[in-house]
PDB file of C-alpha atoms and ligand atoms in Angstrom:
ATOM      1  CA  UNK N 283     114.425  83.225 111.247  1.00  0.00           C
ATOM      2  CA  UNK N 284     115.457  81.221 108.172  1.00  0.00           C
ATOM      3  CA  UNK N 285     114.186  82.385 104.795  1.00  0.00           C
ATOM      4  CA  UNK N 286     110.736  80.839 104.371  1.00  0.00           C
ATOM      5  CA  UNK N 287     110.133  79.451 100.850  1.00  0.00           C
ATOM      6  CA  UNK N 288     107.056  80.773  99.053  1.00  0.00           C
ATOM      7  CA  UNK N 289     105.862  77.178  98.580  1.00  0.00           C
ATOM      8  CA  UNK N 290     105.934  76.696 102.366  1.00  0.00           C
ATOM      9  CA  UNK N 291     103.741  79.789 102.857  1.00  0.00           C
ATOM     10  CA  UNK N 292     101.282  78.394 100.267  1.00  0.00           C
ATOM     11  CA  UNK N 293     101.176  75.050 102.081  1.00  0.00           C
ATOM     12  CA  UNK N 294     100.643  76.737 105.468  1.00  0.00           C
ATOM     13  CA  UNK N 295      97.531  78.343 103.979  1.00  0.00           C
ATOM     14  CA  UNK N 296      96.377  74.864 102.911  1.00  0.00           C
ATOM     15  CA  UNK N 297      97.106  73.347 106.347  1.00  0.00           C
ATOM     16  CA  UNK N 298      95.136  76.169 107.968  1.00  0.00           C
ATOM     17  CA  UNK N 299      92.125  75.458 105.749  1.00  0.00           C
ATOM     18  CA  UNK N 300      92.310  71.746 106.665  1.00  0.00           C
ATOM     19  CA  UNK N 301      92.604  72.569 110.378  1.00  0.00           C
ATOM     20  CA  UNK N 302      89.609  74.910 110.132  1.00  0.00           C
ATOM     21  CA  UNK N 303      87.562  72.082 108.573  1.00  0.00           C
ATOM     22  CA  UNK N 304      88.731  69.713 111.329  1.00  0.00           C
ATOM     23  CA  UNK N 305      87.825  72.217 114.037  1.00  0.00           C
ATOM     24  CA  UNK N 306      84.391  72.718 112.503  1.00  0.00           C
ATOM     25  CA  UNK N 307      83.953  68.925 112.598  1.00  0.00           C
ATOM     26  CA  UNK N 308      84.934  69.042 116.299  1.00  0.00           C
ATOM     27  CA  UNK N 309      88.105  67.002 115.752  1.00  0.00           C
ATOM     28  CA  UNK N 310      90.545  67.744 118.585  1.00  0.00           C
ATOM     29  CA  UNK N 311      93.785  66.132 117.429  1.00  0.00           C
ATOM     30  CA  UNK N 312      95.499  65.474 114.124  1.00  0.00           C
ATOM     31  CA  UNK N 313      98.815  64.190 112.800  1.00  0.00           C
ATOM     32  CA  UNK N 314     101.320  65.081 110.115  1.00  0.00           C
ATOM     33  CA  UNK N 315     100.139  61.954 108.253  1.00  0.00           C
ATOM     34  CA  UNK N 316      96.546  63.179 108.173  1.00  0.00           C
ATOM     35  CA  UNK N 317      97.487  66.757 107.263  1.00  0.00           C
ATOM     36  CA  UNK N 318      99.779  65.370 104.556  1.00  0.00           C
ATOM     37  CA  UNK N 319      97.045  63.198 103.073  1.00  0.00           C
ATOM     38  CA  UNK N 320      94.562  66.076 102.956  1.00  0.00           C
ATOM     39  CA  UNK N 321      97.147  68.508 101.539  1.00  0.00           C
ATOM     40  CA  UNK N 322      98.501  65.900  99.088  1.00  0.00           C
ATOM     41  CA  UNK N 323     102.082  66.266 100.273  1.00  0.00           C
ATOM     42  CA  UNK N 324     104.339  63.965 102.341  1.00  0.00           C
ATOM     43  CA  UNK N 325     104.248  63.872 106.141  1.00  0.00           C
ATOM     44  CA  UNK N 326     107.939  64.778 106.047  1.00  0.00           C
ATOM     45  CA  UNK N 327     107.002  67.937 104.119  1.00  0.00           C
ATOM     46  CA  UNK N 328     104.381  68.891 106.718  1.00  0.00           C
ATOM     47  CA  UNK N 329     106.869  68.475 109.570  1.00  0.00           C
ATOM     48  CA  UNK N 330     109.544  70.394 107.653  1.00  0.00           C
ATOM     49  CA  UNK N 331     107.164  73.287 106.882  1.00  0.00           C
ATOM     50  CA  UNK N 332     106.097  73.572 110.523  1.00  0.00           C
ATOM     51  CA  UNK N 333     109.671  73.190 111.821  1.00  0.00           C
ATOM     52  CA  UNK N 334     110.572  76.602 110.354  1.00  0.00           C
ATOM     53  CA  UNK N 335     108.421  78.147 113.074  1.00  0.00           C
ATOM     54  CA  UNK N 336     109.166  75.965 116.092  1.00  0.00           C
ATOM     55  CA  UNK N 337     107.828  72.799 117.671  1.00  0.00           C
ATOM     56  CA  UNK N 338     104.085  72.284 117.651  1.00  0.00           C
ATOM     57  CA  UNK N 339     103.375  68.580 118.069  1.00  0.00           C
ATOM     58  CA  UNK N 340     104.239  65.852 120.514  1.00  0.00           C
ATOM     59  CA  UNK N 341     105.969  62.791 119.144  1.00  0.00           C
ATOM     60  CA  UNK N 342     103.400  60.009 118.952  1.00  0.00           C
ATOM     61  CA  UNK N 343     100.486  62.224 120.022  1.00  0.00           C
ATOM     62  CA  UNK N 344     100.349  64.511 116.971  1.00  0.00           C
ATOM     63  CA  UNK N 345      99.000  68.047 117.089  1.00  0.00           C
ATOM     64  CA  UNK N 346      96.212  69.733 118.989  1.00  0.00           C
ATOM     65  CA  UNK N 347      93.896  71.052 116.240  1.00  0.00           C
ATOM     66  CA  UNK N 348      92.903  74.332 117.993  1.00  0.00           C
ATOM     67  CA  UNK N 349      96.491  75.086 119.075  1.00  0.00           C
ATOM     68  CA  UNK N 350      98.037  74.426 115.668  1.00  0.00           C
ATOM     69  CA  UNK N 351      95.248  76.371 113.969  1.00  0.00           C
ATOM     70  CA  UNK N 352      95.803  79.340 116.298  1.00  0.00           C
ATOM     71  CA  UNK N 353      99.576  79.183 115.695  1.00  0.00           C
ATOM     72  CA  UNK N 354      99.164  79.055 111.913  1.00  0.00           C
ATOM     73  CA  UNK N 355      96.800  82.031 112.004  1.00  0.00           C
ATOM     74  CA  UNK N 356      99.410  83.935 114.013  1.00  0.00           C
ATOM     75  CA  UNK N 357     102.263  82.904 111.666  1.00  0.00           C
ATOM     76  CA  UNK N 358     100.233  83.891 108.600  1.00  0.00           C
ATOM     77  CA  UNK N 359      99.280  87.291 110.011  1.00  0.00           C
ATOM     78  CA  UNK N 360      95.610  86.398 110.160  1.00  0.00           C
ATOM     79  CA  UNK N 361      94.891  87.446 113.728  1.00  0.00           C
ATOM     80  CA  UNK N 362      94.026  90.998 112.647  1.00  0.00           C
ATOM     81  CA  UNK N 363      91.760  92.352 109.917  1.00  0.00           C
ATOM     82  CA  UNK N 364      93.292  93.641 106.664  1.00  0.00           C
ATOM     83  CA  UNK N 365      91.742  96.567 104.820  1.00  0.00           C
ATOM     84  CA  UNK N 366      91.242  96.083 101.108  1.00  0.00           C
ATOM     85  CA  UNK N 367      90.521  98.363  98.143  1.00  0.00           C
ATOM     86  CA  UNK N 368      89.668  97.568  94.553  1.00  0.00           C
ATOM     87  CA  UNK N 369      91.515  99.428  91.784  1.00  0.00           C
ATOM     88  CA  UNK N 370      89.419  99.213  88.608  1.00  0.00           C
ATOM     89  CA  UNK N 371      85.650  98.847  89.017  1.00  0.00           C
ATOM     90  CA  UNK N 372      84.901  97.184  85.665  1.00  0.00           C
ATOM     91  CA  UNK N 373      83.318  93.755  85.283  1.00  0.00           C
ATOM     92  CA  UNK N 374      85.797  91.913  87.489  1.00  0.00           C
ATOM     93  CA  UNK N 375      86.163  94.665  90.092  1.00  0.00           C
ATOM     94  CA  UNK N 376      82.379  94.875  90.472  1.00  0.00           C
ATOM     95  CA  UNK N 377      82.051  91.094  90.740  1.00  0.00           C
ATOM     96  CA  UNK N 378      84.680  91.061  93.499  1.00  0.00           C
ATOM     97  CA  UNK N 379      82.913  93.914  95.292  1.00  0.00           C
ATOM     98  CA  UNK N 380      79.719  91.857  95.168  1.00  0.00           C
ATOM     99  CA  UNK N 381      81.394  88.811  96.720  1.00  0.00           C
ATOM    100  CA  UNK N 382      79.970  88.726 100.233  1.00  0.00           C
ATOM    101  CA  UNK N 383      82.523  86.549 102.030  1.00  0.00           C
ATOM    102  CA  UNK N 384      85.829  88.442 102.240  1.00  0.00           C
ATOM    103  CA  UNK N 385      85.075  89.771 105.714  1.00  0.00           C
ATOM    104  CA  UNK N 386      84.495  86.211 106.894  1.00  0.00           C
ATOM    105  CA  UNK N 387      88.268  85.888 106.414  1.00  0.00           C
ATOM    106  CA  UNK N 388      88.938  89.312 107.985  1.00  0.00           C
ATOM    107  CA  UNK N 389      89.642  91.031 104.660  1.00  0.00           C
ATOM    108  CA  UNK N 390      87.503  94.151 104.861  1.00  0.00           C
ATOM    109  CA  UNK N 391      86.556  95.980 101.677  1.00  0.00           C
ATOM    110  CA  UNK N 392      86.940  99.693 102.435  1.00  0.00           C
ATOM    111  CA  UNK N 393      86.978 101.569  99.121  1.00  0.00           C
ATOM    112  CA  UNK N 394      87.296 101.279  95.368  1.00  0.00           C
ATOM    113  CA  UNK N 395      88.839 103.446  92.664  1.00  0.00           C
ATOM    114  CA  UNK N 396      88.325 103.961  88.973  1.00  0.00           C
ATOM    115  CA  UNK N 397      89.612 106.369  86.349  1.00  0.00           C
ATOM    116  CA  UNK N 398      86.223 106.509  84.587  1.00  0.00           C
ATOM    117  CA  UNK N 399      84.269 109.582  85.771  1.00  0.00           C
ATOM    118  CA  UNK N 400      81.005 107.730  84.989  1.00  0.00           C
ATOM    119  CA  UNK N 401      81.795 105.242  87.772  1.00  0.00           C
ATOM    120  CA  UNK N 402      83.134 107.688  90.338  1.00  0.00           C
ATOM    121  CA  UNK N 403      80.585 108.583  93.013  1.00  0.00           C
ATOM    122  CA  UNK N 404      78.641 105.352  92.607  1.00  0.00           C
ATOM    123  CA  UNK N 405      78.142 102.804  95.361  1.00  0.00           C
ATOM    124  CA  UNK N 406      78.724  99.291  94.023  1.00  0.00           C
ATOM    125  CA  UNK N 407      78.545  96.042  95.994  1.00  0.00           C
ATOM    126  CA  UNK N 408      78.563  97.928  99.281  1.00  0.00           C
ATOM    127  CA  UNK N 409      81.591 100.073  98.486  1.00  0.00           C
ATOM    128  CA  UNK N 410      82.060 103.674  97.315  1.00  0.00           C
ATOM    129  CA  UNK N 411      83.876 104.306  94.030  1.00  0.00           C
ATOM    130  CA  UNK N 412      86.419 107.139  94.228  1.00  0.00           C
ATOM    131  CA  UNK N 413      88.470 108.913  91.582  1.00  0.00           C
ATOM    132  CA  UNK N 414      92.078 107.748  91.286  1.00  0.00           C
ATOM    133  CA  UNK N 415      93.085 111.305  92.214  1.00  0.00           C
ATOM    134  CA  UNK N 416      91.695 110.603  95.688  1.00  0.00           C
ATOM    135  CA  UNK N 417      93.842 107.514  96.182  1.00  0.00           C
ATOM    136  CA  UNK N 418      96.455 108.978  98.582  1.00  0.00           C
ATOM    137  CA  UNK N 419      93.875 110.587 100.845  1.00  0.00           C
ATOM    138  CA  UNK N 420      91.504 107.594 100.969  1.00  0.00           C
ATOM    139  CA  UNK N 421      94.272 105.024 101.467  1.00  0.00           C
ATOM    140  CA  UNK N 422      95.562 107.017 104.441  1.00  0.00           C
ATOM    141  CA  UNK N 423      92.080 107.669 105.842  1.00  0.00           C
ATOM    142  CA  UNK N 424      91.004 104.002 105.584  1.00  0.00           C
ATOM    143  CA  UNK N 425      94.342 102.341 106.317  1.00  0.00           C
ATOM    144  CA  UNK N 426      94.249 100.299 103.126  1.00  0.00           C
ATOM    145  CA  UNK N 427      96.758  97.432 103.243  1.00  0.00           C
ATOM    146  CA  UNK N 428      95.882  95.433 100.124  1.00  0.00           C
ATOM    147  CA  UNK N 429      94.492  96.259  96.679  1.00  0.00           C
ATOM    148  CA  UNK N 430      92.829  94.029  94.126  1.00  0.00           C
ATOM    149  CA  UNK N 431      94.270  95.255  90.834  1.00  0.00           C
ATOM    150  CA  UNK N 432      91.534  94.834  88.229  1.00  0.00           C
ATOM    151  CA  UNK N 433      92.476  97.369  85.561  1.00  0.00           C
ATOM    152  CA  UNK N 434      93.386  96.473  81.954  1.00  0.00           C
ATOM    153  CA  UNK N 435      96.881  95.026  81.574  1.00  0.00           C
ATOM    154  CA  UNK N 436      98.047  98.177  79.771  1.00  0.00           C
ATOM    155  CA  UNK N 437      97.255 100.281  82.867  1.00  0.00           C
ATOM    156  CA  UNK N 438      98.409  97.799  85.502  1.00  0.00           C
ATOM    157  CA  UNK N 439     101.994  98.931  86.163  1.00  0.00           C
ATOM    158  CA  UNK N 440     101.060 102.581  86.399  1.00  0.00           C
ATOM    159  CA  UNK N 441      98.158 101.760  88.733  1.00  0.00           C
ATOM    160  CA  UNK N 442     100.453  99.564  90.842  1.00  0.00           C
ATOM    161  CA  UNK N 443     102.969 102.421  91.089  1.00  0.00           C
ATOM    162  CA  UNK N 444     100.240 104.761  92.292  1.00  0.00           C
ATOM    163  CA  UNK N 445      99.047 102.223  94.851  1.00  0.00           C
ATOM    164  CA  UNK N 446     102.583 101.682  96.155  1.00  0.00           C
ATOM    165  CA  UNK N 447     103.195 105.445  96.339  1.00  0.00           C
ATOM    166  CA  UNK N 448      99.968 105.806  98.329  1.00  0.00           C
ATOM    167  CA  UNK N 449     101.239 103.208 100.827  1.00  0.00           C
ATOM    168  CA  UNK N 450      99.392 100.060  99.714  1.00  0.00           C
ATOM    169  CA  UNK N 451     101.916  97.263 100.301  1.00  0.00           C
ATOM    170  CA  UNK N 452     100.031  94.218  99.019  1.00  0.00           C
ATOM    171  CA  UNK N 453      98.635  93.819  95.509  1.00  0.00           C
ATOM    172  CA  UNK N 454      96.521  90.915  94.292  1.00  0.00           C
ATOM    173  CA  UNK N 455      97.116  91.325  90.576  1.00  0.00           C
ATOM    174  CA  UNK N 456      94.335  90.085  88.295  1.00  0.00           C
ATOM    175  CA  UNK N 457      95.725  91.811  85.180  1.00  0.00           C
ATOM    176  CA  UNK N 458      97.467  89.368  82.844  1.00  0.00           C
ATOM    177  CA  UNK N 459     100.855  91.057  83.033  1.00  0.00           C
ATOM    178  CA  UNK N 460     103.872  91.008  85.307  1.00  0.00           C
ATOM    179  CA  UNK N 461     104.103  94.060  87.529  1.00  0.00           C
ATOM    180  CA  UNK N 462     106.948  95.142  89.766  1.00  0.00           C
ATOM    181  CA  UNK N 463     106.628  96.848  93.136  1.00  0.00           C
ATOM    182  CA  UNK N 464     109.135  98.524  95.447  1.00  0.00           C
ATOM    183  CA  UNK N 465     110.985  96.583  98.117  1.00  0.00           C
ATOM    184  CA  UNK N 466     108.769  95.966 101.104  1.00  0.00           C
ATOM    185  CA  UNK N 467     105.701  95.592  98.888  1.00  0.00           C
ATOM    186  CA  UNK N 468     104.358  92.294  97.572  1.00  0.00           C
ATOM    187  CA  UNK N 469     102.400  91.111  94.530  1.00  0.00           C
ATOM    188  CA  UNK N 470     100.385  87.919  94.228  1.00  0.00           C
ATOM    189  CA  UNK N 471      99.263  87.158  90.656  1.00  0.00           C
ATOM    190  CA  UNK N 472      95.831  85.627  90.039  1.00  0.00           C
ATOM    191  CA  UNK N 473      95.413  84.352  86.520  1.00  0.00           C
ATOM    192  CA  UNK N 474      92.571  81.991  85.723  1.00  0.00           C
ATOM    193  CA  UNK N 475      93.227  82.185  81.982  1.00  0.00           C
ATOM    194  CA  UNK N 476      96.693  80.749  82.646  1.00  0.00           C
ATOM    195  CA  UNK N 477      94.923  77.950  84.561  1.00  0.00           C
ATOM    196  CA  UNK N 478      92.695  77.299  81.527  1.00  0.00           C
ATOM    197  CA  UNK N 479      95.739  77.089  79.286  1.00  0.00           C
ATOM    198  CA  UNK N 480      97.400  74.581  81.618  1.00  0.00           C
ATOM    199  CA  UNK N 481      94.194  72.505  81.543  1.00  0.00           C
ATOM    200  CA  UNK N 482      94.144  72.631  77.736  1.00  0.00           C
ATOM    201  CA  UNK N 483      97.685  71.274  77.735  1.00  0.00           C
ATOM    202  CA  UNK N 484      96.733  68.339  79.980  1.00  0.00           C
ATOM    203  CA  UNK N 485      93.391  67.622  78.271  1.00  0.00           C
ATOM    204  CA  UNK N 486      94.663  67.382  74.713  1.00  0.00           C
ATOM    205  CA  UNK N 487      95.090  63.826  73.462  1.00  0.00           C
ATOM    206  CA  UNK N 488      98.548  62.301  73.082  1.00  0.00           C
ATOM    207  CA  UNK N 489      98.236  62.607  69.296  1.00  0.00           C
ATOM    208  CA  UNK N 490      97.527  66.334  69.531  1.00  0.00           C
ATOM    209  CA  UNK N 491     100.415  67.139  71.878  1.00  0.00           C
ATOM    210  CA  UNK N 492     103.194  68.842  69.979  1.00  0.00           C
ATOM    211  CA  UNK N 493     106.316  66.712  69.866  1.00  0.00           C
ATOM    212  CA  UNK N 494     109.544  68.248  71.110  1.00  0.00           C
ATOM    213  CA  UNK N 495     111.407  69.575  68.101  1.00  0.00           C
ATOM    214  CA  UNK N 496     108.390  69.451  65.731  1.00  0.00           C
TER     215      UNK N 496
HETATM  216  P1  NAD X1809      86.912  96.154  82.398  1.00  0.00           P
HETATM  217  O1  NAD X1809      87.388  96.827  81.157  1.00  0.00           O
HETATM  218  O2  NAD X1809      85.486  95.757  82.528  1.00  0.00           O
HETATM  219  O3  NAD X1809      87.285  97.052  83.677  1.00  0.00           O
HETATM  220  C1  NAD X1809      88.504  97.737  83.844  1.00  0.00           C
HETATM  221  C2  NAD X1809      88.226  98.938  84.717  1.00  0.00           C
HETATM  222  O4  NAD X1809      89.472  99.566  85.033  1.00  0.00           O
HETATM  223  C3  NAD X1809      87.342  99.986  84.051  1.00  0.00           C
HETATM  224  O5  NAD X1809      86.291 100.350  84.919  1.00  0.00           O
HETATM  225  C4  NAD X1809      88.295 101.141  83.783  1.00  0.00           C
HETATM  226  O6  NAD X1809      87.628 102.407  83.828  1.00  0.00           O
HETATM  227  C5  NAD X1809      89.271 100.975  84.919  1.00  0.00           C
HETATM  228  N1  NAD X1809      90.597 101.581  84.684  1.00  0.00           N
HETATM  229  C6  NAD X1809      91.300 101.624  83.530  1.00  0.00           C
HETATM  230  N2  NAD X1809      92.486 102.218  83.750  1.00  0.00           N
HETATM  231  C7  NAD X1809      92.527 102.557  85.057  1.00  0.00           C
HETATM  232  C8  NAD X1809      93.500 103.183  85.883  1.00  0.00           C
HETATM  233  N3  NAD X1809      94.685 103.590  85.409  1.00  0.00           N
HETATM  234  N4  NAD X1809      93.204 103.387  87.183  1.00  0.00           N
HETATM  235  C9  NAD X1809      91.997 102.970  87.694  1.00  0.00           C
HETATM  236  N5  NAD X1809      91.035 102.380  86.947  1.00  0.00           N
HETATM  237  C10 NAD X1809      91.306 102.158  85.656  1.00  0.00           C
HETATM  238  O7  NAD X1809      87.882  94.874  82.556  1.00  0.00           O
HETATM  239  P2  NAD X1809      87.554  93.517  83.360  1.00  0.00           P
HETATM  240  O8  NAD X1809      86.918  92.545  82.475  1.00  0.00           O
HETATM  241  O9  NAD X1809      86.929  93.854  84.675  1.00  0.00           O
HETATM  242  O10 NAD X1809      89.022  92.989  83.620  1.00  0.00           O
HETATM  243  C11 NAD X1809      89.873  93.699  84.480  1.00  0.00           C
HETATM  244  C12 NAD X1809      91.260  93.088  84.464  1.00  0.00           C
HETATM  245  O11 NAD X1809      91.195  91.786  84.980  1.00  0.00           O
HETATM  246  C13 NAD X1809      91.865  92.963  83.070  1.00  0.00           C
HETATM  247  O12 NAD X1809      93.262  93.161  83.172  1.00  0.00           O
HETATM  248  C14 NAD X1809      91.552  91.544  82.695  1.00  0.00           C
HETATM  249  O13 NAD X1809      92.462  91.014  81.745  1.00  0.00           O
HETATM  250  C15 NAD X1809      91.722  90.888  84.012  1.00  0.00           C
HETATM  251  N6  NAD X1809      91.033  89.618  84.209  1.00  0.00           N
HETATM  252  C16 NAD X1809      91.671  88.767  84.948  1.00  0.00           C
HETATM  253  C17 NAD X1809      91.134  87.577  85.225  1.00  0.00           C
HETATM  254  C18 NAD X1809      91.934  86.667  86.077  1.00  0.00           C
HETATM  255  O14 NAD X1809      91.685  85.502  86.248  1.00  0.00           O
HETATM  256  N7  NAD X1809      92.959  87.178  86.671  1.00  0.00           N
HETATM  257  C19 NAD X1809      89.887  87.227  84.743  1.00  0.00           C
HETATM  258  C20 NAD X1809      89.201  88.135  83.999  1.00  0.00           C
HETATM  259  C21 NAD X1809      89.787  89.360  83.745  1.00  0.00           C
END
């Protein structure tokens, strides 16, 4: 299969969300025009993204909502549950553990880890907190696929290395630093502070915006 651009994968996730909304509203058929409008891309882009994976629609008749939704779930690897752990049970880790809806998306929280002995042994947001020394054993025992990395930035690379060595191949990195992982593993950064900074850039008035070269 051709190399799939990261932006295409992101848009497939958006199309799936739109299709899920359509299915919940009992809509049976849709079109690349409608998907494009909802996803704020062009219809050409929708057709191009889907064409990487085969033919799904019928010219003139559009797409069957349940069929395309099922196909996108299969393409995105969402037809099976994924086991998740949290690395770093501070403020953010605990808030994520408290979030009740991950399993609705088939992401199942199985364990959490922290280097602070005061947190180890506690049960927070429905999940046990283990010592980092137990990582290898617990990851193997609970088949952990994905970790939320919620340690301070200064500890993030080392924690990511430990996760990768234990066999965790997906990391959702909340620490504001770039981390590297071995081949075959994947990192997705989540940075809401970066989002705030982008907003600040757009919200400032024209007079406040620094001129190029000033
Ligand atoms: P916190 O200090 O409350 O919690 C960090 C936790 O990590 C602590 O419980 C600490 O004991 C644990 N820890 C430290 N080193 C560890 C290691 N090597 N292995 C395992 N556990 C370890 O911090 P917080 O406010 O929860 O923030 C956590 C991270 O998330 C920080 O990097 C912060 O900058 C980041 N953050 C990101 C976003 C975002 O949008 N991505 C938002 C807020 C915070």
